[in-house]
């Protein structure tokens, strides 16, 4: 009987070990598929801005004498747009790859979320002014949260620059903070182009990546929101959107408050 019991026990242990290995294999497969998808997106998305950069530099190189001052100015403007687009893409790409390889330690610290909003508002103000968009921050005083500051900063930056991208001339963008169910919620509202329910279903998901051009023809990659979701969830929060086509969108996400563990 003793031998029988020992055998039964070791069989059970073996079964449990098998289950864990299978689970880990599945996780690895999933991770690999995400990585492949991500790289195919990136290589495709890098091509766009690089193609325009090559045609601009070619034009400048071979037709400098025949180009008027206005034409050169127009080319320089487009060049500037392409380079900025490339930078934004690389920034998101680097942060994503760091988070996937475990190189970002999502170590929480206590900081003022409203100060992060203010910093980003100041940084993106010039970009908004180019489209005569007003950037308001309705949050007053300090809003202390407990999260990994850099990644939350990336999310705020991505959401405000998206709001600018998808809002037309003279639009309004407002950032609000509130407390709900023991969490701090930040909402970024715009009165821009909004989106259809079909587009909304595809957001935040790498397998359904979706991207449309901004109101000033700004190109996108469809990676910003995927990164936002990843970072918000790594900080123990959630991200969601409410939107109506032609009326605007509100992107919100939750962050653990100061006293959270
Ligand atoms: P990108 O902006 O580079 O395309 P994102 O992942 O940041 O990538 O956004 C994916 C898509 O979600 C956008 O292309 C756009 O269709 C939609 N979107 C994001 N933010 C907004 C917004 N504030 N208003 C309307 N549509 C938006």
PDB file of N, CA, C and O in Angstrom, residues 37 41 45 162 165-166 194-196 198-213 220-226:
ATOM      1  N   UNK A  37       4.456  39.460 -35.232  1.00  0.00           N
ATOM      2  CA  UNK A  37       3.487  40.430 -35.740  1.00  0.00           C
ATOM      3  C   UNK A  37       4.068  41.838 -35.612  1.00  0.00           C
ATOM      4  O   UNK A  37       4.010  42.653 -36.528  1.00  0.00           O
ATOM      5  N   UNK A  41       4.957  44.545 -38.603  1.00  0.00           N
ATOM      6  CA  UNK A  41       4.355  45.884 -38.623  1.00  0.00           C
ATOM      7  C   UNK A  41       5.458  46.935 -38.723  1.00  0.00           C
ATOM      8  O   UNK A  41       5.413  47.841 -39.548  1.00  0.00           O
ATOM      9  N   UNK A  45       6.081  49.713 -41.452  1.00  0.00           N
ATOM     10  CA  UNK A  45       5.870  51.120 -41.097  1.00  0.00           C
ATOM     11  C   UNK A  45       7.113  51.990 -41.240  1.00  0.00           C
ATOM     12  O   UNK A  45       7.021  53.189 -41.429  1.00  0.00           O
ATOM     13  N   UNK A 162      -2.294  62.089 -29.961  1.00  0.00           N
ATOM     14  CA  UNK A 162      -3.372  61.547 -30.800  1.00  0.00           C
ATOM     15  C   UNK A 162      -4.540  62.515 -30.877  1.00  0.00           C
ATOM     16  O   UNK A 162      -5.113  62.730 -31.941  1.00  0.00           O
ATOM     17  N   UNK A 165      -3.740  65.117 -33.224  1.00  0.00           N
ATOM     18  CA  UNK A 165      -3.714  64.573 -34.586  1.00  0.00           C
ATOM     19  C   UNK A 165      -5.121  64.434 -35.184  1.00  0.00           C
ATOM     20  O   UNK A 165      -5.335  64.682 -36.362  1.00  0.00           O
ATOM     21  N   UNK A 166      -6.070  64.026 -34.329  1.00  0.00           N
ATOM     22  CA  UNK A 166      -7.409  63.731 -34.849  1.00  0.00           C
ATOM     23  C   UNK A 166      -8.440  64.820 -34.540  1.00  0.00           C
ATOM     24  O   UNK A 166      -9.632  64.563 -34.482  1.00  0.00           O
ATOM     25  N   UNK A 194     -13.528  61.887 -34.114  1.00  0.00           N
ATOM     26  CA  UNK A 194     -14.183  60.717 -33.508  1.00  0.00           C
ATOM     27  C   UNK A 194     -13.935  59.471 -34.330  1.00  0.00           C
ATOM     28  O   UNK A 194     -13.112  59.473 -35.240  1.00  0.00           O
ATOM     29  N   UNK A 195     -14.631  58.377 -33.991  1.00  0.00           N
ATOM     30  CA  UNK A 195     -14.447  57.151 -34.807  1.00  0.00           C
ATOM     31  C   UNK A 195     -15.677  56.265 -34.789  1.00  0.00           C
ATOM     32  O   UNK A 195     -16.531  56.376 -33.905  1.00  0.00           O
ATOM     33  N   UNK A 196     -15.727  55.403 -35.792  1.00  0.00           N
ATOM     34  CA  UNK A 196     -16.875  54.504 -35.934  1.00  0.00           C
ATOM     35  C   UNK A 196     -16.739  53.340 -34.947  1.00  0.00           C
ATOM     36  O   UNK A 196     -15.627  53.036 -34.497  1.00  0.00           O
ATOM     37  N   UNK A 198     -16.717  50.303 -35.609  1.00  0.00           N
ATOM     38  CA  UNK A 198     -15.816  49.291 -36.207  1.00  0.00           C
ATOM     39  C   UNK A 198     -14.367  49.599 -35.860  1.00  0.00           C
ATOM     40  O   UNK A 198     -13.605  48.709 -35.500  1.00  0.00           O
ATOM     41  N   UNK A 199     -14.010  50.886 -35.967  1.00  0.00           N
ATOM     42  CA  UNK A 199     -12.632  51.278 -35.650  1.00  0.00           C
ATOM     43  C   UNK A 199     -12.386  51.084 -34.151  1.00  0.00           C
ATOM     44  O   UNK A 199     -11.341  50.564 -33.743  1.00  0.00           O
ATOM     45  N   UNK A 200     -13.379  51.447 -33.337  1.00  0.00           N
ATOM     46  CA  UNK A 200     -13.209  51.329 -31.878  1.00  0.00           C
ATOM     47  C   UNK A 200     -12.913  49.894 -31.462  1.00  0.00           C
ATOM     48  O   UNK A 200     -12.132  49.657 -30.544  1.00  0.00           O
ATOM     49  N   UNK A 201     -13.537  48.941 -32.155  1.00  0.00           N
ATOM     50  CA  UNK A 201     -13.343  47.524 -31.808  1.00  0.00           C
ATOM     51  C   UNK A 201     -11.896  47.083 -32.034  1.00  0.00           C
ATOM     52  O   UNK A 201     -11.422  46.137 -31.428  1.00  0.00           O
ATOM     53  N   UNK A 202     -11.219  47.766 -32.984  1.00  0.00           N
ATOM     54  CA  UNK A 202      -9.868  47.322 -33.357  1.00  0.00           C
ATOM     55  C   UNK A 202      -8.780  47.943 -32.492  1.00  0.00           C
ATOM     56  O   UNK A 202      -7.621  47.536 -32.574  1.00  0.00           O
ATOM     57  N   UNK A 203      -9.129  48.962 -31.701  1.00  0.00           N
ATOM     58  CA  UNK A 203      -8.088  49.672 -30.963  1.00  0.00           C
ATOM     59  C   UNK A 203      -7.467  48.801 -29.869  1.00  0.00           C
ATOM     60  O   UNK A 203      -8.081  47.851 -29.403  1.00  0.00           O
ATOM     61  N   UNK A 204      -6.246  49.129 -29.501  1.00  0.00           N
ATOM     62  CA  UNK A 204      -5.506  48.488 -28.398  1.00  0.00           C
ATOM     63  C   UNK A 204      -5.095  47.051 -28.691  1.00  0.00           C
ATOM     64  O   UNK A 204      -4.567  46.384 -27.826  1.00  0.00           O
ATOM     65  N   UNK A 205      -5.396  46.519 -29.906  1.00  0.00           N
ATOM     66  CA  UNK A 205      -5.106  45.092 -30.147  1.00  0.00           C
ATOM     67  C   UNK A 205      -4.126  44.930 -31.294  1.00  0.00           C
ATOM     68  O   UNK A 205      -4.401  45.382 -32.412  1.00  0.00           O
ATOM     69  N   UNK A 206      -3.021  44.261 -30.994  1.00  0.00           N
ATOM     70  CA  UNK A 206      -1.972  44.132 -32.012  1.00  0.00           C
ATOM     71  C   UNK A 206      -2.451  43.331 -33.224  1.00  0.00           C
ATOM     72  O   UNK A 206      -2.107  43.650 -34.362  1.00  0.00           O
ATOM     73  N   UNK A 207      -3.308  42.323 -32.993  1.00  0.00           N
ATOM     74  CA  UNK A 207      -3.713  41.480 -34.116  1.00  0.00           C
ATOM     75  C   UNK A 207      -4.704  42.199 -35.035  1.00  0.00           C
ATOM     76  O   UNK A 207      -4.974  41.749 -36.139  1.00  0.00           O
ATOM     77  N   UNK A 208      -5.243  43.357 -34.558  1.00  0.00           N
ATOM     78  CA  UNK A 208      -6.203  44.069 -35.401  1.00  0.00           C
ATOM     79  C   UNK A 208      -5.734  45.486 -35.688  1.00  0.00           C
ATOM     80  O   UNK A 208      -6.533  46.359 -35.991  1.00  0.00           O
ATOM     81  N   UNK A 209      -4.449  45.702 -35.581  1.00  0.00           N
ATOM     82  CA  UNK A 209      -3.872  47.044 -35.688  1.00  0.00           C
ATOM     83  C   UNK A 209      -4.555  47.897 -36.770  1.00  0.00           C
ATOM     84  O   UNK A 209      -4.730  47.493 -37.897  1.00  0.00           O
ATOM     85  N   UNK A 210      -4.932  49.112 -36.366  1.00  0.00           N
ATOM     86  CA  UNK A 210      -5.629  49.993 -37.296  1.00  0.00           C
ATOM     87  C   UNK A 210      -5.006  51.383 -37.248  1.00  0.00           C
ATOM     88  O   UNK A 210      -4.633  51.862 -36.188  1.00  0.00           O
ATOM     89  N   UNK A 211      -4.902  52.040 -38.395  1.00  0.00           N
ATOM     90  CA  UNK A 211      -4.349  53.391 -38.405  1.00  0.00           C
ATOM     91  C   UNK A 211      -4.991  54.232 -39.497  1.00  0.00           C
ATOM     92  O   UNK A 211      -5.170  53.778 -40.617  1.00  0.00           O
ATOM     93  N   UNK A 212      -5.405  55.465 -39.138  1.00  0.00           N
ATOM     94  CA  UNK A 212      -5.899  56.390 -40.160  1.00  0.00           C
ATOM     95  C   UNK A 212      -5.071  57.668 -40.099  1.00  0.00           C
ATOM     96  O   UNK A 212      -4.455  57.957 -39.080  1.00  0.00           O
ATOM     97  N   UNK A 213      -5.111  58.445 -41.184  1.00  0.00           N
ATOM     98  CA  UNK A 213      -4.339  59.684 -41.212  1.00  0.00           C
ATOM     99  C   UNK A 213      -5.015  60.756 -40.372  1.00  0.00           C
ATOM    100  O   UNK A 213      -6.238  60.797 -40.253  1.00  0.00           O
ATOM    101  N   UNK A 220       0.272  57.728 -39.386  1.00  0.00           N
ATOM    102  CA  UNK A 220       0.387  57.031 -38.098  1.00  0.00           C
ATOM    103  C   UNK A 220       0.918  55.630 -38.292  1.00  0.00           C
ATOM    104  O   UNK A 220       1.229  55.226 -39.411  1.00  0.00           O
ATOM    105  N   UNK A 221       1.012  54.911 -37.201  1.00  0.00           N
ATOM    106  CA  UNK A 221       1.510  53.545 -37.289  1.00  0.00           C
ATOM    107  C   UNK A 221       0.546  52.551 -36.649  1.00  0.00           C
ATOM    108  O   UNK A 221       0.663  51.356 -36.854  1.00  0.00           O
ATOM    109  N   UNK A 222      -0.373  53.070 -35.844  1.00  0.00           N
ATOM    110  CA  UNK A 222      -1.296  52.171 -35.167  1.00  0.00           C
ATOM    111  C   UNK A 222      -0.648  51.422 -34.014  1.00  0.00           C
ATOM    112  O   UNK A 222      -1.184  50.423 -33.535  1.00  0.00           O
ATOM    113  N   UNK A 223       0.500  51.897 -33.563  1.00  0.00           N
ATOM    114  CA  UNK A 223       1.170  51.205 -32.455  1.00  0.00           C
ATOM    115  C   UNK A 223       1.012  51.933 -31.129  1.00  0.00           C
ATOM    116  O   UNK A 223       1.125  51.331 -30.061  1.00  0.00           O
ATOM    117  N   UNK A 224       0.743  53.228 -31.213  1.00  0.00           N
ATOM    118  CA  UNK A 224       0.670  54.051 -29.998  1.00  0.00           C
ATOM    119  C   UNK A 224      -0.286  53.490 -28.956  1.00  0.00           C
ATOM    120  O   UNK A 224       0.068  53.336 -27.788  1.00  0.00           O
ATOM    121  N   UNK A 225      -1.496  53.142 -29.383  1.00  0.00           N
ATOM    122  CA  UNK A 225      -2.502  52.689 -28.415  1.00  0.00           C
ATOM    123  C   UNK A 225      -2.203  51.290 -27.879  1.00  0.00           C
ATOM    124  O   UNK A 225      -2.559  50.961 -26.750  1.00  0.00           O
ATOM    125  N   UNK A 226      -1.524  50.481 -28.707  1.00  0.00           N
ATOM    126  CA  UNK A 226      -1.148  49.135 -28.257  1.00  0.00           C
ATOM    127  C   UNK A 226      -0.137  49.267 -27.115  1.00  0.00           C
ATOM    128  O   UNK A 226      -0.235  48.609 -26.081  1.00  0.00           O
TER     129      UNK A 226
END
